Coordinates of C-alpha atoms and ligand atoms in Angstrom, one line a residue:
M57 CA 0.1 -0.1 0.1
T58 CA 1.3 3.5 -0.9
L59 CA 1.7 6.1 1.8
F60 CA -0.9 8.0 0.0
R61 CA -3.5 5.1 0.2
I62 CA -2.7 4.7 3.9
L63 CA -3.2 8.5 4.4
A64 CA -6.4 8.4 2.4
L65 CA -7.5 5.4 4.6
V66 CA -6.7 7.1 7.9
L67 CA -8.3 10.2 6.9
A68 CA -11.5 8.4 5.9
T69 CA -11.7 6.2 8.9
T70 CA -11.3 9.6 11.1
F71 CA -13.9 11.3 9.1
M72 CA -16.2 8.3 9.5
N73 CA -15.7 8.0 13.3
T74 CA -16.5 11.9 13.6
V75 CA -19.7 11.5 11.5
L76 CA -20.6 8.5 13.7
A77 CA -19.9 9.9 16.8
D78 CA -22.0 13.0 16.2
N79 CA -24.9 10.8 15.5
Y80 CA -24.7 9.1 18.8
S81 CA -24.8 10.5 22.4
I82 CA -25.0 9.6 25.9
T83 CA -26.7 12.0 28.3
Q84 CA -26.9 11.5 32.1
I85 CA -30.4 11.8 33.3
Q86 CA -30.0 11.2 37.0
D87 CA -27.5 9.1 39.1
N88 CA -27.0 6.2 37.3
L89 CA -29.6 6.4 34.7
Y90 CA -28.7 7.8 31.1
R91 CA -30.2 8.4 27.8
Y92 CA -28.7 6.8 24.7
S93 CA -29.6 8.6 21.6
S94 CA -29.0 7.5 18.0
G95 CA -30.0 10.3 15.5
T96 CA -33.6 11.1 16.5
H97 CA -33.9 8.0 18.6
H98 CA -33.7 7.5 22.2
A99 CA -33.4 4.7 24.6
V100 CA -32.2 4.6 28.1
F101 CA -29.9 2.4 30.4
V102 CA -29.2 2.1 34.0
V103 CA -25.6 1.1 35.4
T104 CA -26.1 -0.9 38.7
D105 CA -23.8 -3.1 40.9
G106 CA -25.2 -6.1 39.4
G107 CA -24.8 -5.0 35.8
I108 CA -26.3 -2.9 33.1
V109 CA -29.9 -2.8 32.1
L110 CA -30.4 -1.4 28.7
T111 CA -33.7 -0.7 26.6
D112 CA -33.8 -0.5 22.8
P113 CA -30.4 -1.0 20.8
I114 CA -32.0 1.1 18.0
S115 CA -29.9 0.0 15.5
F116 CA -26.8 -2.6 14.6
E117 CA -24.6 0.6 14.0
G118 CA -25.9 2.4 17.1
A119 CA -25.9 -0.6 19.2
S120 CA -22.1 -1.3 18.2
W121 CA -20.9 2.4 19.1
L122 CA -22.9 1.9 22.5
K123 CA -21.5 -1.5 23.4
Q124 CA -17.8 0.4 22.9
E125 CA -18.9 3.3 25.1
L126 CA -20.4 1.2 27.9
K127 CA -17.2 -0.8 28.1
K128 CA -15.1 2.5 28.0
R129 CA -17.0 4.2 30.6
F130 CA -18.4 1.7 33.0
K131 CA -16.8 -1.5 34.7
Q132 CA -20.2 -3.3 34.5
P133 CA -21.4 -5.9 32.0
V134 CA -24.7 -5.6 30.0
R135 CA -27.3 -8.0 32.0
Y136 CA -30.6 -7.3 30.4
V137 CA -32.0 -5.7 27.1
I138 CA -35.5 -4.6 27.2
Y139 CA -37.3 -3.9 23.9
S140 CA -40.1 -1.2 24.0
H141 CA -42.0 -2.8 21.4
S142 CA -41.5 -4.4 17.9
H143 CA -40.6 -1.8 15.4
H144 CA -37.3 -2.4 13.8
D145 CA -36.1 1.3 14.1
H146 CA -36.1 0.8 17.9
V147 CA -35.0 -3.0 18.4
Y148 CA -32.8 -3.8 15.7
G149 CA -29.0 -4.3 16.8
G150 CA -30.1 -6.6 19.8
Q151 CA -27.4 -9.3 18.4
V152 CA -24.6 -6.8 19.3
F153 CA -25.4 -7.5 23.1
D154 CA -26.2 -11.3 22.5
E155 CA -23.7 -12.8 24.8
P156 CA -23.9 -15.5 27.6
G157 CA -25.6 -14.0 30.7
V158 CA -27.8 -11.3 28.8
T159 CA -31.4 -11.8 29.0
F160 CA -33.6 -10.0 26.3
I161 CA -37.0 -9.0 27.4
S162 CA -40.1 -7.9 25.8
H163 CA -44.1 -8.1 25.8
E164 CA -45.1 -11.3 24.5
W165 CA -46.7 -9.9 21.4
A166 CA -43.4 -7.8 20.6
R167 CA -41.7 -11.1 20.5
D168 CA -44.4 -12.9 18.5
D169 CA -44.3 -10.0 15.9
L170 CA -40.5 -10.1 15.6
L171 CA -40.6 -13.9 15.3
A172 CA -43.4 -14.2 12.8
T173 CA -41.8 -11.4 10.6
R174 CA -38.3 -13.0 10.8
A175 CA -36.7 -9.6 12.2
N176 CA -33.0 -9.3 12.1
T177 CA -32.6 -8.8 15.7
K178 CA -32.2 -11.1 18.7
I179 CA -35.5 -12.6 19.6
P180 CA -36.4 -11.9 23.3
N181 CA -36.1 -15.0 25.3
L182 CA -38.1 -13.7 28.3
V183 CA -41.7 -12.3 27.8
F184 CA -44.5 -11.1 30.0
N185 CA -48.2 -10.1 29.6
D186 CA -49.5 -7.4 32.1
E187 CA -46.6 -6.5 34.2
L188 CA -43.0 -7.5 35.0
T189 CA -40.6 -6.1 37.8
L190 CA -36.9 -6.5 37.6
H191 CA -34.5 -5.9 40.4
L192 CA -30.8 -5.5 39.7
G193 CA -28.2 -4.2 42.0
N194 CA -30.2 -1.8 44.1
T195 CA -32.4 -0.6 41.3
Q196 CA -35.9 -1.5 40.4
I197 CA -37.6 -1.4 36.9
D198 CA -41.0 -1.9 36.4
L199 CA -42.5 -2.9 32.9
R200 CA -46.3 -2.6 32.2
Y201 CA -48.4 -3.1 29.1
H202 CA -51.1 -0.5 28.5
G203 CA -53.1 -2.0 25.8
P204 CA -52.6 -1.4 21.9
N205 CA -51.0 2.1 21.1
N206 CA -48.2 1.7 18.6
G207 CA -46.7 -1.3 17.1
K208 CA -47.0 -4.8 18.8
G209 CA -46.5 -4.9 22.5
N210 CA -45.4 -1.6 23.3
I211 CA -44.8 -1.0 27.0
S212 CA -43.8 1.6 29.6
I213 CA -40.4 1.2 31.3
N214 CA -40.7 2.9 34.8
F215 CA -37.6 3.7 37.2
P216 CA -39.6 4.2 40.5
Q217 CA -36.5 5.1 42.5
H218 CA -35.5 7.8 39.8
R219 CA -39.2 8.7 39.4
V220 CA -38.5 8.5 35.6
L221 CA -40.8 6.7 32.9
H222 CA -39.6 5.8 29.6
V223 CA -42.1 5.6 26.7
V224 CA -41.5 5.2 23.0
D225 CA -43.5 6.4 20.2
W226 CA -47.0 6.8 21.8
V227 CA -46.0 9.8 24.0
V228 CA -44.1 12.3 22.1
L229 CA -43.1 16.0 23.7
G230 CA -42.1 19.0 22.0
R231 CA -42.8 17.6 18.6
M232 CA -46.0 16.7 16.6
P233 CA -47.0 12.8 16.7
Y234 CA -45.2 11.4 13.6
K235 CA -46.5 12.1 10.1
N236 CA -49.9 10.4 9.2
L237 CA -49.6 8.2 12.5
P238 CA -48.4 4.9 10.9
G239 CA -48.8 2.0 13.2
Y240 CA -51.0 3.9 15.7
D241 CA -54.2 2.9 17.3
I242 CA -55.2 6.5 18.2
R243 CA -57.8 5.7 20.7
G244 CA -55.5 3.1 22.3
T245 CA -52.8 5.8 22.3
I246 CA -55.0 8.2 24.2
N247 CA -56.0 5.4 26.8
S248 CA -52.6 4.6 27.4
T249 CA -51.5 8.1 27.8
R250 CA -54.3 8.6 30.4
D251 CA -53.1 5.5 32.1
V252 CA -49.5 6.7 32.5
L253 CA -50.8 10.1 33.8
A254 CA -52.2 7.9 36.7
M255 CA -48.6 6.6 37.4
D256 CA -46.2 8.1 39.9
F257 CA -43.3 9.9 38.2
D258 CA -41.7 13.2 37.5
L259 CA -39.8 13.0 34.2
L260 CA -40.9 11.2 30.8
V261 CA -37.9 10.2 28.7
G262 CA -39.4 9.5 25.1
G263 CA -38.1 7.5 22.4
H264 CA -38.2 10.5 20.3
A265 CA -38.2 14.3 20.9
E266 CA -37.9 16.0 24.1
M267 CA -38.1 14.9 27.9
G268 CA -41.0 16.3 29.9
N269 CA -43.1 16.5 33.0
K270 CA -46.7 15.6 33.7
D271 CA -47.9 19.1 32.4
D272 CA -46.3 18.3 29.1
I273 CA -47.9 14.9 28.9
R274 CA -51.4 16.5 29.8
A275 CA -50.8 19.0 27.1
Y276 CA -49.9 16.1 24.6
L277 CA -53.0 14.3 25.4
R278 CA -55.3 17.4 25.0
Y279 CA -53.9 17.6 21.5
L280 CA -54.6 14.1 20.7
E281 CA -58.1 14.3 22.2
Q282 CA -58.9 17.2 20.4
L283 CA -57.4 15.9 17.0
Y284 CA -59.5 12.6 17.4
K285 CA -62.7 14.5 18.3
A286 CA -62.4 17.1 15.4
V287 CA -61.8 14.3 12.8
L288 CA -64.6 12.1 14.3
E289 CA -67.2 14.9 14.3
G290 CA -66.0 15.9 10.7
M291 CA -66.5 12.5 9.3
R292 CA -69.7 11.9 11.0
A293 CA -70.8 15.1 9.2
G294 CA -69.9 13.6 6.0
K295 CA -66.8 16.0 5.5
S296 CA -63.9 14.5 3.2
L297 CA -60.4 14.4 4.4
E298 CA -59.5 17.4 2.3
T299 CA -62.1 19.7 3.8
L300 CA -60.9 18.6 7.2
Q301 CA -57.4 19.4 6.4
Q302 CA -58.3 22.8 5.5
E303 CA -60.8 23.5 8.4
I304 CA -59.1 22.0 11.3
R305 CA -56.3 23.9 13.2
F306 CA -54.8 23.7 16.6
D307 CA -52.8 26.9 16.9
D308 CA -52.3 26.4 20.8
Y309 CA -49.9 23.8 19.5
S310 CA -48.2 25.8 16.8
H311 CA -45.0 25.9 18.8
L312 CA -44.6 22.1 18.5
A313 CA -41.8 21.1 16.1
M314 CA -43.3 20.1 12.6
Y315 CA -46.7 21.8 13.4
E316 CA -47.4 23.1 10.0
E317 CA -46.0 20.1 8.1
W318 CA -47.4 17.4 10.0
L319 CA -51.0 18.7 11.1
P320 CA -52.5 17.6 7.9
L321 CA -50.7 14.5 8.2
N322 CA -52.0 13.7 11.6
I323 CA -55.4 14.5 10.4
E324 CA -55.2 12.1 7.7
G325 CA -53.8 9.3 10.2
V326 CA -56.9 9.6 12.3
Y327 CA -59.3 9.9 9.3
N328 CA -57.5 6.5 8.0
D329 CA -57.8 5.0 11.6
L330 CA -61.3 5.7 11.8
S331 CA -61.9 4.5 8.4
N332 CA -60.2 1.4 8.8
Q333 CA -60.8 0.2 12.3
S334 CA -64.3 1.8 13.0
Y335 CA -65.3 1.5 9.4
L336 CA -66.8 5.1 9.6
L337 CA -67.2 5.7 5.9
L338 CA -69.4 2.5 5.4
R339 CA -71.7 3.4 8.3
P340 CA -75.3 3.3 6.7
E341 CA -76.7 6.1 8.9
L342 CA -73.9 8.8 8.1
P343 CA -74.0 11.3 5.1
V344 CA -71.9 10.4 2.2
N345 CA -68.6 12.4 1.9
D346 CA -68.9 16.1 0.6
Ligands
ZN180 ZN1 -40.2 5.3 16.9

């Protein structure tokens, strides 16, 4: 290899490392609890005397970066990996942590979905139905299923000693819900969000966007409730999707990231959900679309 080629290779590798490191980060949330970010996706991990408990690996590349960082920063092995739900953009990369002594946990329907669709990640080997409590070192982690909301088997991950709750995709703070709400059960999302508001915690760490408190979650819930009601009432009055997209505004929420861009898509998402799940366009007693 010529000197030039070696130099070019070193430069390329340095550049790649910089790009990769820029895309990934670790933020301390509180004490031994951290947030791991890969692009616009977030997960959390807790470092205990008994080892590390990690939630979503997010991607193969992200998980590979995280594994190195954990090794560098902490003297503990990863013991548990908890998948928030079944979607690949959160749970791919699990195989990076697949070593003897590591247990992969998910809701049983998340496992079913990953298995049935032959997902390219480690398939969980410990599943639960309603609730599961994990104790490692002096840290307690409570996993809970709240019914359908986004994806299959989507759970909340609670750190009661830290008063921190981690929820992926069905509570989004500081940003509009994602585009036309793919994979969302809207009423289920509303119900699950009401459910977590009854839980005892101070800080919510989402799988996307900002961290926030219960007031932020209440504002998010109000947005979803108003969106759902406006689209439902409009459809019941026989209005078309295009009309609803022109008429419906929630300018109290215009400070949210992607408000202008995604409001028409959010309306479309609820419209499709009510059409597909509730057959609203087929109801014999309702007026035909305008
Ligand atoms: Zn997501």
